[in-house]
Short mmCIF file of C-alpha atoms and ligand atoms in Angstrom, two decimals:
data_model
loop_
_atom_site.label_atom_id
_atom_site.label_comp_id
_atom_site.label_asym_id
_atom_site.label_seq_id
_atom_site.Cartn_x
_atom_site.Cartn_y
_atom_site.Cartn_z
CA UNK G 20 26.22 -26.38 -40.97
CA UNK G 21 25.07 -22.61 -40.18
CA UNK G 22 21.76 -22.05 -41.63
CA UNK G 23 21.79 -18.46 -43.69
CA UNK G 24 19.03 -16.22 -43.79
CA UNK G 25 18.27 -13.32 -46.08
CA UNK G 26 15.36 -10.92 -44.57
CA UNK G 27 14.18 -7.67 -46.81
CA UNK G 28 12.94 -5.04 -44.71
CA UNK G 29 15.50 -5.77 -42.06
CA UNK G 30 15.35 -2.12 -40.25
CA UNK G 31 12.05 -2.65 -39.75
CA UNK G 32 9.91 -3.36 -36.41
CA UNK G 33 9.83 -6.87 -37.22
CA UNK G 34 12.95 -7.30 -39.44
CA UNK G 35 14.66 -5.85 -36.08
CA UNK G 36 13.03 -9.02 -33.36
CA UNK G 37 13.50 -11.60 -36.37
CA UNK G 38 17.20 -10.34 -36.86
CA UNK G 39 17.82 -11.32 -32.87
CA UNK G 40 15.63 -14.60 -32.58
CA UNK G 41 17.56 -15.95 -36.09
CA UNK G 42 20.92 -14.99 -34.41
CA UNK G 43 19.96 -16.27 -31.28
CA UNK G 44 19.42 -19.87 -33.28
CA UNK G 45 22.97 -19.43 -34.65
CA UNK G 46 22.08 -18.17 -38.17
CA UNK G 47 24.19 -15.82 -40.63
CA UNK G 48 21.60 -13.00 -40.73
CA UNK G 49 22.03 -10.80 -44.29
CA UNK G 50 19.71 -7.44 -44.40
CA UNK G 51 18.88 -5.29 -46.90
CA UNK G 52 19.33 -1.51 -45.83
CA UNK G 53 17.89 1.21 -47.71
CA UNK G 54 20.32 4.30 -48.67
CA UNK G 55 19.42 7.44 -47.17
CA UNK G 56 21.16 11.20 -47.43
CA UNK G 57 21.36 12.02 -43.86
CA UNK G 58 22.40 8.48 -41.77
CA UNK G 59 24.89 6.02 -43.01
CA UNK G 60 21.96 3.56 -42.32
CA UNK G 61 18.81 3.08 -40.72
CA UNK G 62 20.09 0.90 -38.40
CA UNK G 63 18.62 1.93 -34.90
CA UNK G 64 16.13 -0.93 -34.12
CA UNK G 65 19.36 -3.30 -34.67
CA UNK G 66 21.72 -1.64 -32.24
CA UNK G 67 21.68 -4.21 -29.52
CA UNK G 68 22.32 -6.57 -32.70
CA UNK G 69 24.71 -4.77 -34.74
CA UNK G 70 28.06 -5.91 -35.60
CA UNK G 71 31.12 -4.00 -36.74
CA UNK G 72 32.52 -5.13 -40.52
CA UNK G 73 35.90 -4.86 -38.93
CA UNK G 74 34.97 -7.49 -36.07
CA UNK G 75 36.01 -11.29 -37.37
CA UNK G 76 33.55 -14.30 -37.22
CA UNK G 77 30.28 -11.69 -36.91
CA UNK G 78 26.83 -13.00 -38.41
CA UNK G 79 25.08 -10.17 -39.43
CA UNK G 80 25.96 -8.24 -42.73
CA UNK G 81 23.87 -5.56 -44.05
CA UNK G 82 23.33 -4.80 -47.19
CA UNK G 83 22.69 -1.82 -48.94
CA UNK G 84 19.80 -2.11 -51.32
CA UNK G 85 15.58 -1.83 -52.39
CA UNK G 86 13.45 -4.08 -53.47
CA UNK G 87 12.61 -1.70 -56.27
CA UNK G 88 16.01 -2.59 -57.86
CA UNK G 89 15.84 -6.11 -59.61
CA UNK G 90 19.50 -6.36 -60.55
CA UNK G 91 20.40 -5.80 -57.23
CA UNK G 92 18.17 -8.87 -55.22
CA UNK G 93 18.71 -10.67 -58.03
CA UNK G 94 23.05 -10.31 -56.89
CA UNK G 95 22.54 -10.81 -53.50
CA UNK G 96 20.21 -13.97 -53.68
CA UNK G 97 22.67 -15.89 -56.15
CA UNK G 98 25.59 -14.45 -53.90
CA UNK G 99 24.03 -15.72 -50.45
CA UNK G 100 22.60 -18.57 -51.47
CA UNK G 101 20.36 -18.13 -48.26
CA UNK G 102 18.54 -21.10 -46.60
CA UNK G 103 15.62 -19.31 -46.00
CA UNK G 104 14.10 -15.58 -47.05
CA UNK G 105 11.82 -13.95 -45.25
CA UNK G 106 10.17 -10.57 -47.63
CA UNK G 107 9.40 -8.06 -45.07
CA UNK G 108 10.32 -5.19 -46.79
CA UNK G 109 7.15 -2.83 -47.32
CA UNK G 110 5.86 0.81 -47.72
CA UNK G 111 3.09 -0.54 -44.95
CA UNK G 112 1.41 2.37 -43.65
CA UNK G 113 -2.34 2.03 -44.72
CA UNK G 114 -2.95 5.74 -44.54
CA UNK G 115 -0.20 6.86 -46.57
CA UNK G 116 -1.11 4.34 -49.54
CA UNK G 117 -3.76 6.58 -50.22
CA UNK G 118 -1.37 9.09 -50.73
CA UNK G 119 1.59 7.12 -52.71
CA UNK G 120 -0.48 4.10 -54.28
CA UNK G 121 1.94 3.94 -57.21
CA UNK G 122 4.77 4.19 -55.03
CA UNK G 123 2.96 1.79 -52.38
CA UNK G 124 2.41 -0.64 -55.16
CA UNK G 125 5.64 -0.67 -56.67
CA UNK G 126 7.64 -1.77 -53.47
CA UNK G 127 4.97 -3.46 -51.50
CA UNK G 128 3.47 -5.85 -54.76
CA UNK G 129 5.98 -5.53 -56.81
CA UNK G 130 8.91 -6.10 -54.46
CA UNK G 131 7.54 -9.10 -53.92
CA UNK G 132 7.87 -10.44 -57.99
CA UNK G 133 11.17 -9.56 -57.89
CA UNK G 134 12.60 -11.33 -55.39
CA UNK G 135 10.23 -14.41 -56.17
CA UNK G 136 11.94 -14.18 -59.46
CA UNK G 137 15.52 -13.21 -58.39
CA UNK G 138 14.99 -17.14 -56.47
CA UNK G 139 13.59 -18.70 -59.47
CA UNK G 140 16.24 -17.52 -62.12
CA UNK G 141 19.36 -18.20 -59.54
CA UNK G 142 17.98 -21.59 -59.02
CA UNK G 143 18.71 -21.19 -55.05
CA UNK G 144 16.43 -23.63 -53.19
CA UNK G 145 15.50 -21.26 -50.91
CA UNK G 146 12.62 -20.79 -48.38
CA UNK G 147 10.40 -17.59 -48.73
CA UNK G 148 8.40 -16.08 -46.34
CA UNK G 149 5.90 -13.16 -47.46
CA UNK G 150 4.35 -11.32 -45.20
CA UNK G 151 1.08 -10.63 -46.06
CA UNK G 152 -1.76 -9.09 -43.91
CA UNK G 153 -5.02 -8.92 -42.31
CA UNK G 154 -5.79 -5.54 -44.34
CA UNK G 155 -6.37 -8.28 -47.33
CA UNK G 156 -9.84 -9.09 -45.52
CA UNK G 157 -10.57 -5.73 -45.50
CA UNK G 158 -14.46 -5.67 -45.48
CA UNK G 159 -14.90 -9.52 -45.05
CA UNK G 160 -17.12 -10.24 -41.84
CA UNK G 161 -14.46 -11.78 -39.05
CA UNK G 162 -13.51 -13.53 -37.77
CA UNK G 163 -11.33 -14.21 -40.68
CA UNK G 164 -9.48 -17.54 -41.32
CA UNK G 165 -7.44 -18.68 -43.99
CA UNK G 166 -10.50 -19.51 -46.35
CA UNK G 167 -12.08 -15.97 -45.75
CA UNK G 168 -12.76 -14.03 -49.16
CA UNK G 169 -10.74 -11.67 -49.15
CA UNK G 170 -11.85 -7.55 -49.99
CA UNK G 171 -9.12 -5.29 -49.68
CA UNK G 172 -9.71 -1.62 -49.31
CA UNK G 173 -6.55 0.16 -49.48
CA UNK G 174 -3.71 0.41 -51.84
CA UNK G 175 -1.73 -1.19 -49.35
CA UNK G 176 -3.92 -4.06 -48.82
CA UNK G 177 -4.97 -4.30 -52.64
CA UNK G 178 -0.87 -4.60 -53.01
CA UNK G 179 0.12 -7.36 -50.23
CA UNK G 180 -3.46 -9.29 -51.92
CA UNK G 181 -1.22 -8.99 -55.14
CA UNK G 182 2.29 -9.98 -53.56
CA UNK G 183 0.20 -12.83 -51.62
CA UNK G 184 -1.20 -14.44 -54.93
CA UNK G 185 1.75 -14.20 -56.50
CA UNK G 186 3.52 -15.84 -53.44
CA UNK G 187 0.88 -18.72 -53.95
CA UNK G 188 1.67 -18.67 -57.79
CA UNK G 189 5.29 -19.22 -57.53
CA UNK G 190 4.65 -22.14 -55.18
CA UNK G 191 2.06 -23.82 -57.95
CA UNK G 192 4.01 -22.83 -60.82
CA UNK G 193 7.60 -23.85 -59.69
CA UNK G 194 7.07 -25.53 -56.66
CA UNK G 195 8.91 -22.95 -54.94
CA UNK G 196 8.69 -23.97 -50.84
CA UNK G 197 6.86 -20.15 -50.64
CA UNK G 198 4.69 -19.20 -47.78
CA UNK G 199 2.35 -16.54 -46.77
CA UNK G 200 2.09 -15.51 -42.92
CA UNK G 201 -1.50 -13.60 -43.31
CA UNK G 202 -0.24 -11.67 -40.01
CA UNK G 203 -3.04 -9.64 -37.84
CA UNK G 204 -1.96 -5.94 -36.43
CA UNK G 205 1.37 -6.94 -34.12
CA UNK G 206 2.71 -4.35 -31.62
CA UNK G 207 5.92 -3.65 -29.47
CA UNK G 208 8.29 -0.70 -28.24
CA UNK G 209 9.57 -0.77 -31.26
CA UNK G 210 6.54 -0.30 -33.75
CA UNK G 211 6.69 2.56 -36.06
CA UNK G 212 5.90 6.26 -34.24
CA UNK G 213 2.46 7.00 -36.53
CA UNK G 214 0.97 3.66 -35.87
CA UNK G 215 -2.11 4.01 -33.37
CA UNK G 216 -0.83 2.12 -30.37
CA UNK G 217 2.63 3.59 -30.67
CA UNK G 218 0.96 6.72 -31.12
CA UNK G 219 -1.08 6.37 -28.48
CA UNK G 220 1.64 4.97 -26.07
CA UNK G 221 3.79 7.68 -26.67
CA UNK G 222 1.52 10.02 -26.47
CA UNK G 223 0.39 8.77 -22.78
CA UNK G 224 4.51 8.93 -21.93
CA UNK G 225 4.57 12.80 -22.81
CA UNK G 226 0.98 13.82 -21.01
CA UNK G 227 2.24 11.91 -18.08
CA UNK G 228 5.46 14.06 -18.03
CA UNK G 229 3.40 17.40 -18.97
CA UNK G 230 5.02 17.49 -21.94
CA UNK G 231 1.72 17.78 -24.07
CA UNK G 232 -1.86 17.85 -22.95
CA UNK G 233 -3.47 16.15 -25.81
CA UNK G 234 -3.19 13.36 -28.65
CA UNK G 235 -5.09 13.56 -31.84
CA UNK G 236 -6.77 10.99 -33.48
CA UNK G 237 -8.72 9.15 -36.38
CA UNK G 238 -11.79 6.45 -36.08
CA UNK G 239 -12.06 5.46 -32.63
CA UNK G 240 -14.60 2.42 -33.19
CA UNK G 241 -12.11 0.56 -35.44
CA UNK G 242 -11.32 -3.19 -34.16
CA UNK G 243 -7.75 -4.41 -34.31
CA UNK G 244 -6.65 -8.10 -33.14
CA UNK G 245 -3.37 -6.61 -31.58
CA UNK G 246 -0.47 -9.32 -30.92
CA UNK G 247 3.14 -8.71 -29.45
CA UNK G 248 5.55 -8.30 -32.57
CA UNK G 249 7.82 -10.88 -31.34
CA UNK G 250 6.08 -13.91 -31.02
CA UNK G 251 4.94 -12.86 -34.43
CA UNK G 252 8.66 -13.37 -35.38
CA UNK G 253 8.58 -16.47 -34.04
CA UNK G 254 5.25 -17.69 -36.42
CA UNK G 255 7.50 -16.69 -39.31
CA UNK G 256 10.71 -18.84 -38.39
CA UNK G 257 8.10 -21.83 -37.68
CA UNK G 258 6.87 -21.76 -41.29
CA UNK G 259 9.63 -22.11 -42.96
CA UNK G 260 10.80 -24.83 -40.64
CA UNK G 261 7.68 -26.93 -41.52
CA UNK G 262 7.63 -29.81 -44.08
CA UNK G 263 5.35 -27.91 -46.43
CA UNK G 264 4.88 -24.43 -47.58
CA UNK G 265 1.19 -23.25 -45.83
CA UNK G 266 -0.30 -20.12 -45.67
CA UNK G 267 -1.18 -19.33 -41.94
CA UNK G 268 -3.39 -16.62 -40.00
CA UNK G 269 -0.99 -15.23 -37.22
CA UNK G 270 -3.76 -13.40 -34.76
CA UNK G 271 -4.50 -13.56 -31.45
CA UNK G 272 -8.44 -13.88 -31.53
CA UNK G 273 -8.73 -11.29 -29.22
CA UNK G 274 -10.29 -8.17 -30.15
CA UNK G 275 -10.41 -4.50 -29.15
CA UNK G 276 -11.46 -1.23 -30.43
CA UNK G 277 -9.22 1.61 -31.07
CA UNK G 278 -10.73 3.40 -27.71
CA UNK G 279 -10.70 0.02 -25.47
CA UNK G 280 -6.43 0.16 -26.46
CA UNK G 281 -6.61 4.53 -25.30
CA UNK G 282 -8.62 3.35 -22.47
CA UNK G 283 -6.20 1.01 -21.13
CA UNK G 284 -3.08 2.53 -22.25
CA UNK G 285 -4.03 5.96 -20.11
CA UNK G 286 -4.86 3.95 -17.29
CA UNK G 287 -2.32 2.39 -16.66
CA UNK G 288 -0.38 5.62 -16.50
CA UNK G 289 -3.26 7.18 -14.10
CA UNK G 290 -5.17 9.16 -16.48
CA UNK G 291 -8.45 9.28 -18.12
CA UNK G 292 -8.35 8.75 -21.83
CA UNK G 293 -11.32 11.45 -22.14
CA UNK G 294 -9.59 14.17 -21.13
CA UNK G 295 -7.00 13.80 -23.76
CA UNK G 296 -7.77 12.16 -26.85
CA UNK G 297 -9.35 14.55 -29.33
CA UNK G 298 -10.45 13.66 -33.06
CA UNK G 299 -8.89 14.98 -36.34
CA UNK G 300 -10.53 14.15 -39.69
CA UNK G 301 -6.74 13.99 -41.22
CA UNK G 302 -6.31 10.67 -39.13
CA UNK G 303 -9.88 9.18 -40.87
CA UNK G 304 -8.94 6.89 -44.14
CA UNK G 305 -10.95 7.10 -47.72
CA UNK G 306 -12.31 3.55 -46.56
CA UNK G 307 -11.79 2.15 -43.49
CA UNK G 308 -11.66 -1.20 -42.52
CA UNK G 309 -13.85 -1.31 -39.48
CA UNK G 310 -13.25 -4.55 -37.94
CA UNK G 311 -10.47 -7.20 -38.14
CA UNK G 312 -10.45 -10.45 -35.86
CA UNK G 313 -8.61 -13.13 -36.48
CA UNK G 314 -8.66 -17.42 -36.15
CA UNK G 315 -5.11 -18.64 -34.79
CA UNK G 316 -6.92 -22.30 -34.86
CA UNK G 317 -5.24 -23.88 -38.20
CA UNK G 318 -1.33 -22.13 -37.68
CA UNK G 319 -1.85 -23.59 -33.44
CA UNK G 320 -3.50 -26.92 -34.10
CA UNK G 321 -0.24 -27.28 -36.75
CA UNK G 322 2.69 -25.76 -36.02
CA UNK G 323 1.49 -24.85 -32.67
CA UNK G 324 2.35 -21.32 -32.54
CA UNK G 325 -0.44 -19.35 -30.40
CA UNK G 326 -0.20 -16.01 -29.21
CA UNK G 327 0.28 -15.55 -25.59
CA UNK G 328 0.40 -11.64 -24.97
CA UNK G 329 -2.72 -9.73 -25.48
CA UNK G 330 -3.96 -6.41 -26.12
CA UNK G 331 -4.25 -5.03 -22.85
CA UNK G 332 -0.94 -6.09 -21.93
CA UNK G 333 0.55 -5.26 -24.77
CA UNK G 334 -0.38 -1.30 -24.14
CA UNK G 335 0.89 -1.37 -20.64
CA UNK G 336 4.50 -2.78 -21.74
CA UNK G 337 4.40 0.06 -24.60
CA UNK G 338 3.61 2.95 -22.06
CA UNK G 339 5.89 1.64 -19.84
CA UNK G 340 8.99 1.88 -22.61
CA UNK G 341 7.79 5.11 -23.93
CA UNK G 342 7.90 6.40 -20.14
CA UNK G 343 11.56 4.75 -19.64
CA UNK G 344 12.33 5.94 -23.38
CA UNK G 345 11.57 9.63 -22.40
CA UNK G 346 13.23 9.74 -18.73
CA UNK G 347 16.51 7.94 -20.49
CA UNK G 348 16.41 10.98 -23.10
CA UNK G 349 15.86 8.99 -26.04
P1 LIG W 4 7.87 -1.55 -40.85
O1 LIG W 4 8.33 -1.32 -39.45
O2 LIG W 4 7.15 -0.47 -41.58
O3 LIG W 4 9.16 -2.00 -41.69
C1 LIG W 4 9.17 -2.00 -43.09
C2 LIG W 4 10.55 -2.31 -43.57
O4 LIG W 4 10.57 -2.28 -45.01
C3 LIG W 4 11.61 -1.29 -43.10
O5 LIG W 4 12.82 -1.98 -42.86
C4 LIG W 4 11.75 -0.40 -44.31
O6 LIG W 4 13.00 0.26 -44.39
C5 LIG W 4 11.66 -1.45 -45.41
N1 LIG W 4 11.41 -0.89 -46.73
C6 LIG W 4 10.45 0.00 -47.09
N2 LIG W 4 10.54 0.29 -48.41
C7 LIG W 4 11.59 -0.46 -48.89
C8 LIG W 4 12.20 -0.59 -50.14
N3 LIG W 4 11.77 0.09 -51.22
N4 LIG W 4 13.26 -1.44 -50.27
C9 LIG W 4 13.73 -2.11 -49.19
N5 LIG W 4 13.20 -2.01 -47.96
C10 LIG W 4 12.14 -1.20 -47.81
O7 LIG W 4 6.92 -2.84 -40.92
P2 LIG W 4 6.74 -4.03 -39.86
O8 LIG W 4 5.66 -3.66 -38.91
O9 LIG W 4 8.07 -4.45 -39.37
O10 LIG W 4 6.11 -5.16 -40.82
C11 LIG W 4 6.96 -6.05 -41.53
C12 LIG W 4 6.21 -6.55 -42.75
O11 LIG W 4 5.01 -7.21 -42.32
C13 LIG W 4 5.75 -5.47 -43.72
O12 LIG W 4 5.78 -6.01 -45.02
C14 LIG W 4 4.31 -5.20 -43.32
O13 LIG W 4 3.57 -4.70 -44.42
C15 LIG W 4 3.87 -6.59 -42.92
N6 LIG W 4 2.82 -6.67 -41.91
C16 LIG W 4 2.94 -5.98 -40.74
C17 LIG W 4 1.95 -6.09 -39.78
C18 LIG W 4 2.05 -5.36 -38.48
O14 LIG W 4 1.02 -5.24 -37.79
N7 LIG W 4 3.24 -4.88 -38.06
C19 LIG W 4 0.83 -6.91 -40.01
C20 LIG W 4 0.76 -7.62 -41.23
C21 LIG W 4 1.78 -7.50 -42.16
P3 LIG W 4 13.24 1.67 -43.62
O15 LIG W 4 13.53 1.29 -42.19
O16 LIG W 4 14.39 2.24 -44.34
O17 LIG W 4 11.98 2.48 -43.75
O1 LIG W 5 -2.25 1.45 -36.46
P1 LIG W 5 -2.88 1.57 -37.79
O2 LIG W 5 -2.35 2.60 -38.70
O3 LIG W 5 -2.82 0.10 -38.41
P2 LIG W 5 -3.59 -0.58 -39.64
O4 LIG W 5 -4.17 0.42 -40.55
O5 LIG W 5 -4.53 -1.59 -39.06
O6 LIG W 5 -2.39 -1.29 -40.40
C1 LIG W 5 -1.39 -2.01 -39.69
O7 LIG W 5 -1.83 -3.34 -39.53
C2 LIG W 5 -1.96 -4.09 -40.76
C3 LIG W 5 -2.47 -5.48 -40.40
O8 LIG W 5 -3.87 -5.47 -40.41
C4 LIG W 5 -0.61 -4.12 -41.44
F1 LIG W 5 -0.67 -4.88 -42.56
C5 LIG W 5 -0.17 -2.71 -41.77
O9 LIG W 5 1.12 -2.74 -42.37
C6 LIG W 5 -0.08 -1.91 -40.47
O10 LIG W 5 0.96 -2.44 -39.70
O11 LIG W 5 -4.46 1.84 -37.61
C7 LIG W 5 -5.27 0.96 -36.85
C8 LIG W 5 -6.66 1.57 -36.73
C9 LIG W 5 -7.26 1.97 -38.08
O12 LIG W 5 -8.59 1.57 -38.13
C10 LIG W 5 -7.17 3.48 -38.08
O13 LIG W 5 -8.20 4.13 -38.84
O14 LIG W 5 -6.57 2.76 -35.97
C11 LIG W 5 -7.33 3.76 -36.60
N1 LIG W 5 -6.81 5.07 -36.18
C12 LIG W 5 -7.51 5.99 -35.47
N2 LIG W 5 -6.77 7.08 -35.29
C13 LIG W 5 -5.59 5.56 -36.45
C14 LIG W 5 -5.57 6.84 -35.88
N3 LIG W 5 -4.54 5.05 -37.10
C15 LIG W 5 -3.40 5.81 -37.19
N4 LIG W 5 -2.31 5.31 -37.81
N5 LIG W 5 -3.35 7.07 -36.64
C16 LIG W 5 -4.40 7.63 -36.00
O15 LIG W 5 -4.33 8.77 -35.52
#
């Protein structure tokens, strides 16, 4: 029997690597795209993916949709009947909550209810995967573990801390197989533009070429537990393949501070970080969250997932796309 997936946020970084690992395991992959005025979708992390409609026995079908429209998950869910559902979709850009917390809210929380209700009213015994974050801890001392309190400090995280309870209150009310990955920072070539390490990474790729001279930034002290967006995919497909719905850390336990991740990522390109990275208030937040650090041990020692690229790494394999990226002309 082909297993059918369902996957919100779809376009996204990691909508884009689960897309290809679900395929790659035989699924019928169905996205949600959201309508824009200027591209017939915001497809372009799925191109090595993407299937033609015209093309017979394909397994990916997009969808054109937003988790802000009820009527419209609540269609596709009783339509697909999909095995498994994995919410990705988010406005999840920390800074800019501060700027569209409504907004922010309404998607990111919100978005969330919906399709937790869209399952519950079709009946579909579906398996949901939230993605909630590290930016829940928000002040909480690390390293954080599944029975850290949490203290969000951002409309984004105060919204996922929302969407995460009522993940857990679906499960307890309707015994709905729901699950929460609480997922730590995760990274790749294909991570958003105004993210720090793609920022940075990018950044290195143009002062390399001579393009620019310098890159801008926020709080340099911050500590992130960066992971490789991939193998953060996988975390997510292993949840929902285990007997019961748990709520798992995904983290690396490795951390580094915003400069250690400039530091390397210059290096390996020849350069010293110093000489190029200046600060802007504009990049500082309202409240920052100064240091998150997560414990893999409970999600390893039971599913056995564990993180095997690290920081350091992980900014030499970005600098090296964005340099490839920018010789190819992309
Ligand atoms: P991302 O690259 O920002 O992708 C977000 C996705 O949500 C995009 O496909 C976006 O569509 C879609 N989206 C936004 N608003 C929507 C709406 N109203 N209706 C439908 N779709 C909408 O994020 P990501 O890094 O892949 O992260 C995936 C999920 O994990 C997000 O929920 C994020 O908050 C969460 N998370 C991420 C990390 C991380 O470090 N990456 C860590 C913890 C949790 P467009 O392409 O059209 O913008
Ligand atoms: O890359 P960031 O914007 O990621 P942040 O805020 O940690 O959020 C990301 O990870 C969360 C998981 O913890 C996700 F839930 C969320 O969706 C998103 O994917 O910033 C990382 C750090 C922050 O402390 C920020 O203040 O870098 C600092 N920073 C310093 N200069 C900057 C900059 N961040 C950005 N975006 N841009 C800067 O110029």
């Amino acid at each position: 029997m082909t297993r059918t997936a369902l996957i919100t946020g779809i376009t996204g970084q990691d909508g884009s690597y689960l897309t290809e690992l679900l395929l790659s395991k035989g699924y019928e992959v169905h996205g949600i795209v959201r309508h824009t005025s200027s591209l017939i979708a915001n497809t372009s992390r799925l191109d090595a993916v993407y299937q033609d409609p015209h093309e017979s026995g394909r397994r990916l079908f997009l969808h054109k949709g937003d988790v802000t429209d009820a009527g419209l998950l609540g269609n596709l869910v009783r339509d697909i009947a999909p095995d498994e559902i994995y919410n990705l979709a988010a406005q999840s850009h920390v800074r800019v909550s501060f700027d569209l917390p409504e907004y922010t809210a309404n998607v990111t929380a919100l978005g969330a209810v919906r399709l937790l209700e869209a399952v519950r009213a079709s009946r579909v015994e579906a398996r949901i995967y939230q993605a909630s974050t590290s930016e829940m801890f928000g002040l909480a001392a690390p390293p954080q573990s599944e029975t850290t309190v949490f203290h969000p400090r951002s409309p984004y995280g105060a919204a996922k801390l929302y969407a995460h309870w009522a993940t857990v209150n679906y499960r307890e009310s309707y015994g709905m197989f729901a699950a929460s990955g609480i997922a730590f920072n995760h990274e790749s070539p294909r991570r958003g533009e105004t993210f720090v390490t793609r920022k940075i990474t990018r950044a290195v790729a143009r002062i390399a070429a001579g393009i620019e001279k310098h890159v801008y930034l926020g709080n340099l002290d911050a500590v992130r537990d960066w992971g490789y967006a991939p193998e953060y995919a996988e975390a997510m497909w292993l949840m929902l393949q285990h007997a019961e719905p748990v709520d798992y850390v995904i983290a690396t336990g490795r951390p580094a501070r915003v400069r250690d991740f400039a530091e390397a990522a210059f290096a390996h390109a020849g350069l010293d970080w110093r000489d190029h990275v200046e600060h802007d208030d504009r990049y500082e937040r309202p409240a920052e969250v100064p240091e998150l650090i997560g414990d893999p041990a409970k999600i390893g020692r039971e599913i056995g997932w564990r993180a095997k690229v690290h920081w350091d790494e992980l900014a030499r394999v970005m600098v090296d796309a964005d340099r490839a990226a920018l010789r190819a002309g992309e």
